Structure formats: C-alpha cells, structure tokens
Amino acid sequence: MTAADLTALPFPAGEPAALPSGPWQGLLERRGHPAALADRQGVLRVVSAAFARRLGRTTVELQGQPVAGLITAEQHKGLQGLLQGMRQELMLPVRADAPPLRLSWLQAADAASAAWLLLELPDQRLERRALEALFRDHGGAVALLHLQLQQLDLVQGKLGLQAGEALLEVLAHRLAGCLPPGALFCREGGDRFLVLLPGDWSSEGVLQALDGLLSALEEPLTLSEHVLEPAFHVGVARSPADGSAFGPLHRAATRALELTHKPPVSACRLAEPPERGLQLRERLAGPLAIALEGEGLELAFQPILELESSRLVGAEVLCRWDDPVLGRQVPSDFINVAVATEQISALGRWVVEAALATLAAWDRAGHRLERIGINISALQLEDPQGMPFLREAVVRHGLATDRVVLELAEADVIALSARAVDHLRDLHRQGFRLAMDDFGTGYSGLKRLTQLPFSQVKVDRSLIAAIDYDPMQQAMLMALVTTAAGSGVDLVAEGIERSRQLQMLQSLGCRYGQGFHLAPPLSAAEMEAALSEPSGRWRADAAGGVRVGEG
Ligand code: C2E
Ligand code: MG
Ligand code: MG
C-alpha cells in the first residue's frame, strides 16, 4: 500500500488528537513495511507493531512521543524547520547503518487545515525511488542486480493473475530472507526485481553471491496445488565501473539482462565494461560498411495498434543485420557503431529506401498499411543530402508524406542543433509526421514537445514497466495522456509485455501501443500475410502472439 492509497481514504478532519486509532492501526499494520502516523506537531499518534519492533520499543511507548526523538541528534534540532519546508517527502537517518526514516505529508481530503505525517521505515524491500535515493546517498561502490522471473505470463495464464501476484510475493519474501546485511531490493516491473548489494565486488564475488541468492529463490514451491519451479534471468552491473550514477548503472544491468534473452548465452550476465563501445566499433565498422553495400541488412515491422479496438494503425520499421561471419547483431549496437563511424546517413538512406519500396509494393498488392514509423538519428538531420533524399524517395514511390512518421529519440531531440531543428520544421511543412521516441529516457520534458511540431509521443517502456501496479507510473501516464490530448499529440505506449499493462493503459486513456504482448517485430513476409487478411483487425492471443481477429 502506498501513501496515495492512504490519502484516497476519507481522512478525518479536525484536531490531530481526534485521529481514531482503530482503523488506521489496521491500515498501517497491512502496509508492506513498518509505518506510523504523526500529527502536524510531529507527535506520534498511531504506530504499527512492525515500526515499534524495528526501533526496539513497544507501540504504547512510542505513541505520544515526538518524532524528533527517533532520529539522529544532528538532524534533531532543525526538524521543525525541515518539516515546514517539506514539499513531498523527507528522508532522515535513524541510525547510521539502517535505511533512513521516510516522512511524507498526508493531506486530509475534507479539511485543508488537518495534515498528517506518515513515517515509514523502509524494509530491505523498498520502492524504486527510495532505492535510487539510497544509492545516491550511499555514494560508495555497489553491485546492481536486475532479476527477471521467467514465464510469469504462463503462471498468470494457467492459474490466474492473483496466483502470479502471490508467486511474486513469495519470491519477495524469499529475497528479503536471503539478502546479505545492508543489501536492499525493490520490485521493478511486473516480473522484475532490483537488488542493490553495497560493496566493491569482483566479477567472481558477485556471481558467487548471486549463486547463493538464486539457489534460495529458485527452490520449488506449491501454489494452488501446483508445484512451480521459479527461474530467473539476471543482469549485473557494478559501480563505478559500469556507471557511477543510478541511471547508467541501471541501464547497464538492464542491457546485461536483455542479452541473457538471446540464446545461447547463459541466464546470467555481467554488464560489459565501458570500452565495449570501442571494441564493437573495431569489430563491426568494416563488416557494416560491406553490409551497406551488399545484401546484409533487412527490415522488421512491428505493428502499432489502437488499444481499445486492437485495430492495426501502422508499423515501426526496425533495422536487422545478420552478418554471414559475425552472426545476428543487436540493433542498438550496430546503430551506435553506425553513428560513431558516420555510416548512419548511409544506413538511414538504405532503411528509408527499403521501407518505402515495401510500403509501395504492399499498396500495389492491395495490402495497405496506413502508416510507417522510421527511426532517424540526429546526425541524419545534419546530413545536407539526407532530407532531400527522403522527400525524393517518397515522391518516387508515389506515396503521401503523411504516411511516414519520423521517430527521433528524446535524447537526440534535446541535443538538436539549430540547423537540425530547421530541417525538422521543414519536414513537418512537407507533410511528414514527427514522433518523439523513447519519451522518458531523456530530460526534455513536455516543454520540448510543444516547441517542435511532434504529432506523436512514444512513451518509453521503462515508464510503463510497472504501470499495472505502480500508482506513480499510473499518475505519470495520466498526466501525459492529459497533456497529449491538450496539444493534439497521439500517445503510443512502447514495450507492452503483459495483458494487465494493456488493460491499465486502456483504462488510463492511452490510445495506441506496441509491444511483444500485442505483436513482436515481424518479417516483411509475415507482415504482408497479416495485412492480406480481409478483416484487418488484430488481437493478441493468450500466448502473446498475434493473430488476425474475426471482426
Ligand atoms: P526503438 O525505436 O525504441 O524501437 C523499439 C525497440 O523495442 C525495438 O528494439 C523492439 O524490438 C523493442 N520492443 C518492441 N516491443 C517490445 C517489448 O514488448 N518489450 C521489449 N523489451 N522490447 C520491445 P530493437 O529492434 O532492438 O531496436 C532498438 C533500437 O535501435 C530502436 O529503438 C531504435 O532506436 C534503434 N533502431 C532500430 N532500427 C533503426 C533504424 O533503422 N535507424 C535508426 N536510426 N535506429 C534504429
Ligand atoms: Mg522507434
Ligand atoms: Mg522507442
């Protein structure tokens, strides 16, 4: 339960002393971690048993005590001032070796004057932002483990969503029980956990610690009379080697996790060191140049659906490269190499040409795909030949410019030069549509959105990873839906992997989406086969694949 859940309840108006302890006691007891409520003056009124136990006191002893008595002496004196100036939440140290006490205001729904102070002692199990805050405060070396439970969908499909949730709860308890002292964890997305292990870990050391964790986590368990054998994939990153801020470290661990999905590698990977970029460049630059000249590249098409109706509204074009010697390459790897070696303009031209030729061929065969999304990188906008080529190619293939959506990642949008911005405006005037891609991974914010003529925002999958249960992500998406509607921009959620994410996105009013749960990236032939179905309506089936619906 979160602060948002508590505020949603009819909080009593009136003087703090009038707080009826009975129902609130029950609510606090049911929270996932130790919690207490204090009044505006900072006097403890309701204390959960877990909260008292953690502080080595009894609830009776603590009730009526000042909050100031709980925290370390240095913070003690300035507390009233801190509380008055507190906007959202405040973290205060209770003891040097323990996670800090978190304070946040709860405003009574029916009385502006009465406000209550919620005190929480995060367990080893935290909320994501608390984990991030602790990482920032900690400052020292850590290992970050990104664990993903395998086949949760299967459990949900066979035993129901509640059973899936129960399984994750059991695993969270197991995790809390087997973590070394000082380690912390949080739920990350539906089937994922993040674990922070303080210390300067060698790669052997961290793999050994992980081994211990996994053997406890992967013990068989019985759920609704079924015996389950949970299995995890894990990505590991270490600070400072893989990043000294939380963002880069998290990305490194996530990337390592994603690589475990690509067989035949094992189910646990360490993040690659920073010099990996250089090694990739050395290894891939030459073969990529050859592939660009010859037949090495291919396109995949990932359907984009209107969520409410499952109607296919377009597809995103994704570049694929299967080198005869090196094998299939990870797109973000070779795209980065193409940018670093200035081959991205040539690659971009190849993608545009192949995508438009395919779209025109489908048109001629009567298999019309309304709209196509093409990823472009900022460097392509700097290329003097890039923009005229795009326009010329659209005309040559007899297509209308408004069927092409140019996707530009938020991180690129922030760094655009004045010339590139002019080019974007020019493209918009010519009828091309513009999309801000991976929204939420950069820091452009909504302001940038209104400064450039975007007709689409693609919300990065990290912002919807926990949308089915995290009130913060839900609130953020709701704000995005409202802003997008107000500025006439279409919102597309990326990376929808579970039916519950889909349901939540629908109920929050997000209109469009793409993701493995709806449809994976398809080959041109698969896409054409699906387009040729007379109904043209798509639905995700229970196994997460795509089939063409009846209606
Ligand atoms: P993107 O533009 O955000 O493309 C979406 C990526 O998310 C694709 O990865 C897609 O396979 C993946 N994806 C789709 N649904 C899901 C899902 O449900 N869960 C998860 N975890 N992932 C999902 P891909 O193909 O590996 O491409 C990665 C990135 O490489 C793209 O991100 C894009 O930035 C870049 N890229 C791909 N093709 C091109 C291209 O032709 N030109 C340029 N400049 N960049 C490209
Ligand atoms: Mg994209
Ligand atoms: Mg994207």
mmCIF file of C-alpha atoms and ligand atoms in Angstrom, residues 258 302 316-320 331-332 335 344 347 351 375-377 380 407 437-438 461 494-497 514-517 521, ligand 1:
data_model
loop_
_atom_site.group_PDB
_atom_site.id
_atom_site.type_symbol
_atom_site.label_atom_id
_atom_site.label_comp_id
_atom_site.label_asym_id
_atom_site.label_seq_id
_atom_site.Cartn_x
_atom_site.Cartn_y
_atom_site.Cartn_z
ATOM 1 C CA GLU A 258 18.367 -8.282 -22.155
ATOM 2 C CA GLN A 302 6.416 -4.085 -35.528
ATOM 3 C CA GLU A 316 7.517 0.686 -36.900
ATOM 4 C CA VAL A 317 10.375 -0.256 -39.181
ATOM 5 C CA LEU A 318 13.337 -1.813 -37.340
ATOM 6 C CA CYS A 319 16.670 -2.488 -38.973
ATOM 7 C CA ARG A 320 18.159 -6.009 -38.711
ATOM 8 C CA PRO A 331 20.301 -3.314 -33.368
ATOM 9 C CA SER A 332 21.309 -0.747 -30.753
ATOM 10 C CA ILE A 335 23.213 1.622 -34.835
ATOM 11 C CA ILE A 344 24.345 6.318 -40.096
ATOM 12 C CA LEU A 347 22.215 3.203 -43.182
ATOM 13 C CA VAL A 351 16.251 1.915 -44.422
ATOM 14 C CA ASN A 375 13.735 5.749 -36.828
ATOM 15 C CA ILE A 376 16.146 8.539 -37.633
ATOM 16 C CA SER A 377 19.089 9.733 -35.636
ATOM 17 C CA GLN A 380 20.885 12.240 -40.318
ATOM 18 C CA GLU A 407 10.855 8.780 -34.991
ATOM 19 C CA ASP A 437 10.661 8.279 -29.424
ATOM 20 C CA ASP A 438 11.633 6.697 -26.084
ATOM 21 C CA ARG A 461 8.825 1.078 -21.959
ATOM 22 C CA GLU A 494 6.033 1.117 -26.117
ATOM 23 C CA GLY A 495 7.018 -2.277 -24.743
ATOM 24 C CA ILE A 496 3.620 -3.659 -23.676
ATOM 25 C CA GLU A 497 4.507 -7.146 -22.458
ATOM 26 C CA GLN A 514 3.131 -1.619 -29.409
ATOM 27 C CA GLY A 515 4.940 -4.446 -27.646
ATOM 28 C CA PHE A 516 5.623 -8.145 -27.590
ATOM 29 C CA HIS A 517 2.239 -8.836 -25.982
ATOM 30 C CA PRO A 521 8.619 -7.328 -34.859
HETATM 31 P P1 C2E B 1 13.046 1.881 -30.711
HETATM 32 O O1 C2E B 1 12.904 2.817 -31.847
HETATM 33 O O2 C2E B 1 12.517 2.331 -29.405
HETATM 34 O O3 C2E B 1 12.370 0.510 -31.149
HETATM 35 C C1 C2E B 1 11.660 -0.304 -30.307
HETATM 36 C C2 C2E B 1 12.538 -1.369 -29.745
HETATM 37 O O4 C2E B 1 11.836 -2.041 -28.713
HETATM 38 C C3 C2E B 1 12.887 -2.438 -30.754
HETATM 39 O O5 C2E B 1 14.167 -2.951 -30.401
HETATM 40 C C4 C2E B 1 11.835 -3.512 -30.483
HETATM 41 O O6 C2E B 1 12.207 -4.802 -30.895
HETATM 42 C C5 C2E B 1 11.758 -3.420 -28.981
HETATM 43 N N1 C2E B 1 10.489 -3.886 -28.451
HETATM 44 C C6 C2E B 1 9.286 -3.877 -29.026
HETATM 45 N N2 C2E B 1 8.329 -4.360 -28.205
HETATM 46 C C7 C2E B 1 8.958 -4.672 -27.041
HETATM 47 C C8 C2E B 1 8.511 -5.234 -25.789
HETATM 48 O O7 C2E B 1 7.346 -5.525 -25.575
HETATM 49 N N3 C2E B 1 9.458 -5.416 -24.836
HETATM 50 C C9 C2E B 1 10.769 -5.099 -25.044
HETATM 51 N N4 C2E B 1 11.617 -5.342 -24.055
HETATM 52 N N5 C2E B 1 11.221 -4.573 -26.210
HETATM 53 C C10 C2E B 1 10.328 -4.358 -27.191
HETATM 54 P P2 C2E B 1 15.322 -3.146 -31.455
HETATM 55 O O8 C2E B 1 14.787 -3.636 -32.747
HETATM 56 O O9 C2E B 1 16.383 -3.915 -30.742
HETATM 57 O O10 C2E B 1 15.828 -1.679 -31.720
HETATM 58 C C11 C2E B 1 16.468 -0.962 -30.736
HETATM 59 C C12 C2E B 1 16.648 0.467 -31.133
HETATM 60 O O11 C2E B 1 17.548 0.576 -32.240
HETATM 61 C C13 C2E B 1 15.366 1.132 -31.622
HETATM 62 O O12 C2E B 1 14.607 1.507 -30.510
HETATM 63 C C14 C2E B 1 15.942 2.301 -32.378
HETATM 64 O O13 C2E B 1 16.306 3.338 -31.503
HETATM 65 C C15 C2E B 1 17.196 1.726 -32.981
HETATM 66 N N6 C2E B 1 16.925 1.386 -34.388
HETATM 67 C C16 C2E B 1 16.382 0.263 -34.923
HETATM 68 N N7 C2E B 1 16.290 0.354 -36.270
HETATM 69 C C17 C2E B 1 16.780 1.607 -36.593
HETATM 70 C C18 C2E B 1 16.977 2.317 -37.828
HETATM 71 O O14 C2E B 1 16.624 1.873 -38.926
HETATM 72 N N8 C2E B 1 17.541 3.570 -37.749
HETATM 73 C C19 C2E B 1 17.914 4.138 -36.573
HETATM 74 N N9 C2E B 1 18.446 5.365 -36.577
HETATM 75 N N10 C2E B 1 17.733 3.495 -35.382
HETATM 76 C C20 C2E B 1 17.184 2.250 -35.406
#
